[in-house]
PDB file of C-alpha atoms in Angstrom:
ATOM      1  CA  MET A  61       0.000   0.000   0.000  1.00 68.00           C
ATOM      2  CA  GLY A  62       1.520   3.285  -1.099  1.00 76.00           C
ATOM      3  CA  LEU A  63       1.350   6.763   0.350  1.00 81.00           C
ATOM      4  CA  LEU A  64      -1.549   7.837  -1.889  1.00 78.00           C
ATOM      5  CA  ASP A  65      -3.571   4.768  -0.875  1.00 75.00           C
ATOM      6  CA  ILE A  66      -3.027   5.501   2.819  1.00 76.00           C
ATOM      7  CA  LEU A  67      -4.009   9.158   2.388  1.00 77.00           C
ATOM      8  CA  ALA A  68      -7.156   8.128   0.489  1.00 74.00           C
ATOM      9  CA  LYS A  69      -8.197   5.650   3.191  1.00 73.00           C
ATOM     10  CA  LEU A  70      -7.631   8.280   5.895  1.00 72.00           C
ATOM     11  CA  GLY A  71      -9.871  10.703   4.011  1.00 69.00           C
ATOM     12  CA  ILE A  72      -7.102  13.228   3.426  1.00 72.00           C
ATOM     13  CA  LEU A  73      -6.831  12.796  -0.342  1.00 70.00           C
ATOM     14  CA  ARG A  74      -9.895  12.599  -2.575  1.00 69.00           C
ATOM     15  CA  PHE A  75      -9.782  12.667  -6.353  1.00 68.00           C
ATOM     16  CA  GLY A  76     -11.594  11.129  -9.295  1.00 70.00           C
ATOM     17  CA  ALA A  77     -15.158  10.826 -10.506  1.00 72.00           C
ATOM     18  CA  LYS A  78     -17.623   8.059 -11.184  1.00 71.00           C
ATOM     19  CA  LYS A  79     -20.605   8.004 -13.505  1.00 74.00           C
ATOM     20  CA  ALA A  80     -23.312   5.354 -13.320  1.00 74.00           C
ATOM     21  CA  VAL A  81     -26.863   4.546 -14.327  1.00 78.00           C
ATOM     22  CA  PHE A  82     -28.976   2.645 -11.832  1.00 78.00           C
ATOM     23  CA  HIS A  83     -32.672   1.836 -11.645  1.00 82.00           C
ATOM     24  CA  SER A  84     -33.091   1.255  -7.914  1.00 81.00           C
ATOM     25  CA  GLY A  85     -31.267   1.897  -4.647  1.00 77.00           C
ATOM     26  CA  LYS A  86     -30.237  -1.753  -4.631  1.00 80.00           C
ATOM     27  CA  ASP A  87     -28.192  -1.208  -7.802  1.00 79.00           C
ATOM     28  CA  MET A  88     -26.581   1.999  -6.512  1.00 76.00           C
ATOM     29  CA  PRO A  89     -22.788   1.740  -6.053  1.00 74.00           C
ATOM     30  CA  ALA A  90     -21.199   2.552  -2.693  1.00 75.00           C
ATOM     31  CA  GLU A  91     -19.720   5.753  -4.108  1.00 75.00           C
ATOM     32  CA  PHE A  92     -23.216   7.249  -4.438  1.00 74.00           C
ATOM     33  CA  LEU A  93     -24.396   6.086  -1.014  1.00 72.00           C
ATOM     34  CA  MET A  94     -21.663   7.814   1.020  1.00 75.00           C
ATOM     35  CA  ASP A  95     -20.398  11.389   1.017  1.00 74.00           C
ATOM     36  CA  ASP A  96     -16.748  12.008   0.126  1.00 72.00           C
ATOM     37  CA  VAL A  97     -16.277   8.533  -1.378  1.00 74.00           C
ATOM     38  CA  VAL A  98     -15.117   8.777  -4.973  1.00 75.00           C
ATOM     39  CA  ASN A  99     -13.685   5.287  -5.459  1.00 76.00           C
ATOM     40  CA  ALA A 100     -15.001   2.674  -3.016  1.00 76.00           C
ATOM     41  CA  LYS A 101     -12.127   0.223  -3.568  1.00 73.00           C
ATOM     42  CA  ARG A 102      -9.499   2.902  -2.906  1.00 75.00           C
ATOM     43  CA  ASP A 103     -11.258   5.097  -0.310  1.00 77.00           C
ATOM     44  CA  LEU A 104     -12.930   2.547   1.982  1.00 78.00           C
ATOM     45  CA  THR A 105     -11.083   0.267   4.390  1.00 78.00           C
ATOM     46  CA  THR A 106     -11.842  -3.390   3.715  1.00 82.00           C
ATOM     47  CA  ARG A 107     -11.159  -6.602   5.625  1.00 88.00           C
ATOM     48  CA  GLU A 108      -8.340  -7.328   3.213  1.00 87.00           C
ATOM     49  CA  ASP A 109      -6.688  -3.997   4.105  1.00 84.00           C
ATOM     50  CA  LEU A 110      -6.994  -4.770   7.813  1.00 86.00           C
ATOM     51  CA  HIS A 111      -5.551  -8.260   7.299  1.00 88.00           C
ATOM     52  CA  LYS A 112      -2.552  -6.832   5.387  1.00 85.00           C
ATOM     53  CA  ALA A 113      -1.956  -4.221   8.091  1.00 83.00           C
ATOM     54  CA  LYS A 114      -2.142  -6.859  10.837  1.00 87.00           C
ATOM     55  CA  GLU A 115       0.379  -9.080   9.029  1.00 86.00           C
ATOM     56  CA  TRP A 116       2.735  -6.161   8.507  1.00 80.00           C
ATOM     57  CA  LEU A 117       2.498  -4.998  12.144  1.00 84.00           C
ATOM     58  CA  THR A 118       3.051  -8.473  13.588  1.00 86.00           C
ATOM     59  CA  GLY A 119       5.959  -9.167  11.237  1.00 79.00           C
ATOM     60  CA  ASN A 120       4.306 -12.077   9.427  1.00 74.00           C
ATOM     61  CA  ALA A 121       4.232 -10.368   6.038  1.00 59.00           C
ATOM     62  CA  GLY A 122       7.530 -11.929   4.964  1.00 59.00           C
ATOM     63  CA  SER A 123       8.726 -10.648   1.594  1.00 58.00           C
ATOM     64  CA  LYS A 124       5.472  -8.699   1.120  1.00 57.00           C
ATOM     65  CA  ALA A 125       6.498  -6.194   3.806  1.00 53.00           C
ATOM     66  CA  PRO A 126       7.350  -2.766   2.422  1.00 58.00           C
ATOM     67  CA  THR A 127      10.941  -1.652   2.708  1.00 64.00           C
ATOM     68  CA  ALA A 128      11.900   1.867   3.668  1.00 72.00           C
ATOM     69  CA  ALA A 129      12.916   3.864   0.618  1.00 80.00           C
ATOM     70  CA  ARG A 130      15.992   6.080   0.743  1.00 86.00           C
ATOM     71  CA  PHE A 131      16.158   9.472  -0.919  1.00 88.00           C
ATOM     72  CA  CYS A 132      18.981  11.909  -1.647  1.00 88.00           C
ATOM     73  CA  THR A 133      18.966  14.897   0.714  1.00 87.00           C
ATOM     74  CA  ALA A 134      20.289  17.206  -2.015  1.00 86.00           C
ATOM     75  CA  CYS A 135      18.097  16.432  -5.042  1.00 87.00           C
ATOM     76  CA  GLY A 136      15.378  14.085  -3.710  1.00 86.00           C
ATOM     77  CA  ALA A 137      16.125  11.205  -6.101  1.00 87.00           C
ATOM     78  CA  GLN A 138      15.358   7.692  -4.866  1.00 88.00           C
ATOM     79  CA  LEU A 139      18.434   5.689  -3.877  1.00 89.00           C
ATOM     80  CA  ASP A 140      19.247   1.993  -3.741  1.00 87.00           C
ATOM     81  CA  ARG A 141      19.538   0.479  -0.258  1.00 84.00           C
ATOM     82  CA  THR A 142      23.303   0.021  -0.577  1.00 88.00           C
ATOM     83  CA  ALA A 143      24.098   3.243  -2.484  1.00 89.00           C
ATOM     84  CA  LYS A 144      26.857   5.446  -1.115  1.00 90.00           C
ATOM     85  CA  PHE A 145      26.444   8.172  -3.737  1.00 91.00           C
ATOM     86  CA  CYS A 146      23.379   9.619  -5.456  1.00 89.00           C
ATOM     87  CA  THR A 147      23.095   8.476  -9.077  1.00 87.00           C
ATOM     88  CA  ALA A 148      21.360  11.728 -10.055  1.00 87.00           C
ATOM     89  CA  CYS A 149      23.565  14.438  -8.502  1.00 90.00           C
ATOM     90  CA  GLY A 150      26.609  12.494  -7.249  1.00 89.00           C
ATOM     91  CA  LYS A 151      26.405  13.680  -3.639  1.00 88.00           C
ATOM     92  CA  HIS A 152      27.728  11.366  -0.906  1.00 89.00           C
ATOM     93  CA  VAL A 153      24.857   9.975   1.202  1.00 85.00           C
TER      94      VAL A 153
END
């Protein structure tokens, strides 16, 4: 789960639009039933999201666990884990 996904689930970031035709309330998508929900899959927290978070917090995620990204302090370029110099600007990190 990336930064934009986390911000969307927290309600901080909302973007997008959805258009639909429905003939009854039963057919109405979740986006039209709730305020400030633009994309139900992205904006709403599901059981799957909770399960992934629980695995990550308990350390059972294995290779699926996100690794901390490193960035250059001078130019902001993303660095490899073992990099000693920035590949974009050449600064020692």
